[in-house]
Amino acid sequence: MPVATLLEKALVTVKDNGFKYTKKRETLIDFLIKNNRYVAAKEVYDYMNDLFPGLSYDTVYRNLREFCEIGIIEDTELHGEMKFRFSCNEDFGHHHHFICNVCGKTEEIHMCPMDFFKEQLNGCEIEGHRFELYGRCPDCQRK
């Protein structure tokens, strides 16, 4: 899907969830769409602060967390640090990833292993889960 379409769809979701449109929010989302990988909040902040001098790190981080809650941004802990990326699922729906340990690129996994685990945990109520695979993408294997 083209970047402009993804951005438009994300901004509609932002508005539908009660957030005001701001150029800063649009810029943050656009940065993550174009990077198409997991990035540290500090990297997002550095980019944003260059464009909007004086912007606080807390504001950037709060927006990243809020956008995770509404599903347009995904987060993961990679190398002991929280990282963020634009949702690779066009409908911002449930999915899982393979994540490259070197560059942070991701590949969407088109199945969920929860049915297997539900069978193993008879009587338990699962309230959430995360399933990620880690390794090296083809580009990083060649380096």
Tab-separated table of C-alpha atoms in Angstrom:
chain	number	residue	atom	x	y	z
A	1	MET	CA	0.000	0.000	0.000
A	2	PRO	CA	1.424	3.465	-0.855
A	3	VAL	CA	2.840	5.552	2.016
A	4	ALA	CA	0.224	8.292	1.502
A	5	THR	CA	-2.619	5.777	1.796
A	6	LEU	CA	-1.136	4.195	4.933
A	7	LEU	CA	-0.654	7.630	6.476
A	8	GLU	CA	-4.207	8.678	5.646
A	9	LYS	CA	-5.621	5.456	7.097
A	10	ALA	CA	-3.549	5.871	10.268
A	11	LEU	CA	-4.664	9.495	10.710
A	12	VAL	CA	-8.317	8.429	10.411
A	13	THR	CA	-7.687	5.821	13.121
A	14	VAL	CA	-6.021	8.478	15.296
A	15	LYS	CA	-9.038	10.766	14.918
A	16	ASP	CA	-11.524	7.904	15.451
A	17	ASN	CA	-9.806	7.205	18.776
A	18	GLY	CA	-10.257	10.755	20.046
A	19	PHE	CA	-6.845	12.250	19.261
A	20	LYS	CA	-6.524	15.639	17.569
A	21	TYR	CA	-4.722	15.914	14.263
A	22	THR	CA	-1.376	17.671	14.601
A	23	LYS	CA	1.466	18.044	12.124
A	24	LYS	CA	3.772	16.503	14.739
A	25	ARG	CA	1.644	13.357	14.979
A	26	GLU	CA	1.478	13.107	11.197
A	27	THR	CA	5.262	13.505	10.976
A	28	LEU	CA	5.858	10.828	13.630
A	29	ILE	CA	3.619	8.328	11.845
A	30	ASP	CA	5.116	9.175	8.453
A	31	PHE	CA	8.641	8.613	9.823
A	32	LEU	CA	7.711	5.149	11.076
A	33	ILE	CA	5.941	4.213	7.823
A	34	LYS	CA	8.949	5.202	5.736
A	35	ASN	CA	11.461	3.432	8.000
A	36	ASN	CA	9.501	0.153	7.897
A	37	ARG	CA	11.490	-1.376	10.776
A	38	TYR	CA	11.656	-1.236	14.557
A	39	VAL	CA	13.322	1.964	15.757
A	40	ALA	CA	14.193	3.223	19.220
A	41	ALA	CA	12.167	6.058	20.718
A	42	LYS	CA	15.406	8.088	20.831
A	43	GLU	CA	15.771	7.776	17.054
A	44	VAL	CA	12.188	8.974	16.590
A	45	TYR	CA	12.806	11.814	19.034
A	46	ASP	CA	16.031	12.919	17.305
A	47	TYR	CA	14.248	13.031	13.942
A	48	MET	CA	11.256	14.890	15.375
A	49	ASN	CA	13.364	17.359	17.369
A	50	ASP	CA	15.257	18.338	14.215
A	51	LEU	CA	11.947	19.312	12.605
A	52	PHE	CA	10.253	20.659	15.740
A	53	PRO	CA	12.978	22.122	17.974
A	54	GLY	CA	12.086	22.063	21.665
A	55	LEU	CA	9.777	19.067	21.365
A	56	SER	CA	10.105	16.980	24.512
A	57	TYR	CA	11.161	13.342	24.562
A	58	ASP	CA	8.216	12.628	26.895
A	59	THR	CA	5.762	13.919	24.280
A	60	VAL	CA	7.248	11.700	21.579
A	61	TYR	CA	7.258	8.657	23.873
A	62	ARG	CA	3.699	9.285	25.078
A	63	ASN	CA	2.465	9.469	21.468
A	64	LEU	CA	4.308	6.255	20.605
A	65	ARG	CA	2.654	4.472	23.568
A	66	GLU	CA	-0.807	5.888	22.776
A	67	PHE	CA	-0.507	4.859	19.139
A	68	CYS	CA	0.474	1.367	20.289
A	69	GLU	CA	-2.713	1.218	22.362
A	70	ILE	CA	-4.874	2.006	19.310
A	71	GLY	CA	-2.975	-0.465	17.125
A	72	ILE	CA	-1.315	1.701	14.480
A	73	ILE	CA	2.139	1.259	16.014
A	74	GLU	CA	3.676	-1.958	17.299
A	75	ASP	CA	6.296	-2.232	20.013
A	76	THR	CA	8.809	-4.843	21.035
A	77	GLU	CA	11.767	-5.139	23.329
A	78	LEU	CA	14.892	-5.689	21.265
A	79	HIS	CA	18.354	-5.813	22.833
A	80	GLY	CA	16.935	-4.566	26.150
A	81	GLU	CA	15.318	-1.468	24.630
A	82	MET	CA	11.745	-0.703	23.594
A	83	LYS	CA	11.450	-0.219	19.843
A	84	PHE	CA	8.534	0.889	17.718
A	85	ARG	CA	7.333	0.454	14.135
A	86	PHE	CA	4.285	1.271	12.087
A	87	SER	CA	1.877	-1.658	11.982
A	88	CYS	CA	2.666	-3.914	9.047
A	89	ASN	CA	-0.934	-5.169	9.037
A	90	GLU	CA	-3.049	-2.948	6.775
A	91	ASP	CA	-6.084	-3.367	9.041
A	92	PHE	CA	-4.001	-2.823	12.214
A	93	GLY	CA	-5.113	-6.296	13.270
A	94	HIS	CA	-3.566	-9.084	15.287
A	95	HIS	CA	-0.406	-10.667	13.868
A	96	HIS	CA	3.134	-11.754	14.744
A	97	HIS	CA	6.667	-11.144	13.439
A	98	PHE	CA	10.086	-12.395	12.572
A	99	ILE	CA	12.493	-9.603	13.642
A	100	CYS	CA	16.055	-9.224	12.397
A	101	ASN	CA	18.423	-8.870	15.358
A	102	VAL	CA	20.827	-6.780	13.285
A	103	CYS	CA	18.782	-4.216	11.341
A	104	GLY	CA	15.318	-4.475	12.938
A	105	LYS	CA	13.505	-5.345	9.694
A	106	THR	CA	10.428	-7.464	10.201
A	107	GLU	CA	8.450	-10.053	8.317
A	108	GLU	CA	4.827	-10.650	9.197
A	109	ILE	CA	3.902	-14.164	10.289
A	110	HIS	CA	0.500	-15.036	8.856
A	111	MET	CA	-0.661	-17.412	11.567
A	112	CYS	CA	-1.150	-17.324	15.309
A	113	PRO	CA	0.039	-20.221	17.471
A	114	MET	CA	-2.508	-19.527	20.233
A	115	ASP	CA	-4.869	-22.357	19.294
A	116	PHE	CA	-2.103	-24.836	20.115
A	117	PHE	CA	-1.425	-23.200	23.489
A	118	LYS	CA	-5.113	-22.936	24.389
A	119	GLU	CA	-5.346	-26.713	24.030
A	120	GLN	CA	-2.350	-27.107	26.379
A	121	LEU	CA	-3.771	-24.747	29.024
A	122	ASN	CA	-7.189	-26.263	29.645
A	123	GLY	CA	-9.218	-24.104	32.012
A	124	CYS	CA	-6.872	-21.108	31.840
A	125	GLU	CA	-8.085	-17.751	30.611
A	126	ILE	CA	-5.473	-16.160	28.363
A	127	GLU	CA	-5.693	-12.365	28.473
A	128	GLY	CA	-2.957	-11.523	26.003
A	129	HIS	CA	0.132	-12.782	24.297
A	130	ARG	CA	3.128	-11.866	22.164
A	131	PHE	CA	4.862	-14.176	19.736
A	132	GLU	CA	8.033	-13.079	17.953
A	133	LEU	CA	10.847	-14.916	16.242
A	134	TYR	CA	14.349	-13.422	16.137
A	135	GLY	CA	17.239	-14.004	13.765
A	136	ARG	CA	18.998	-12.443	10.773
A	137	CYS	CA	17.233	-11.310	7.599
A	138	PRO	CA	18.686	-12.341	4.218
A	139	ASP	CA	20.427	-8.951	3.775
A	140	CYS	CA	22.171	-9.166	7.158
A	141	GLN	CA	23.181	-12.789	6.542
A	142	ARG	CA	25.067	-11.647	3.422
A	143	LYS	CA	27.023	-8.972	5.313
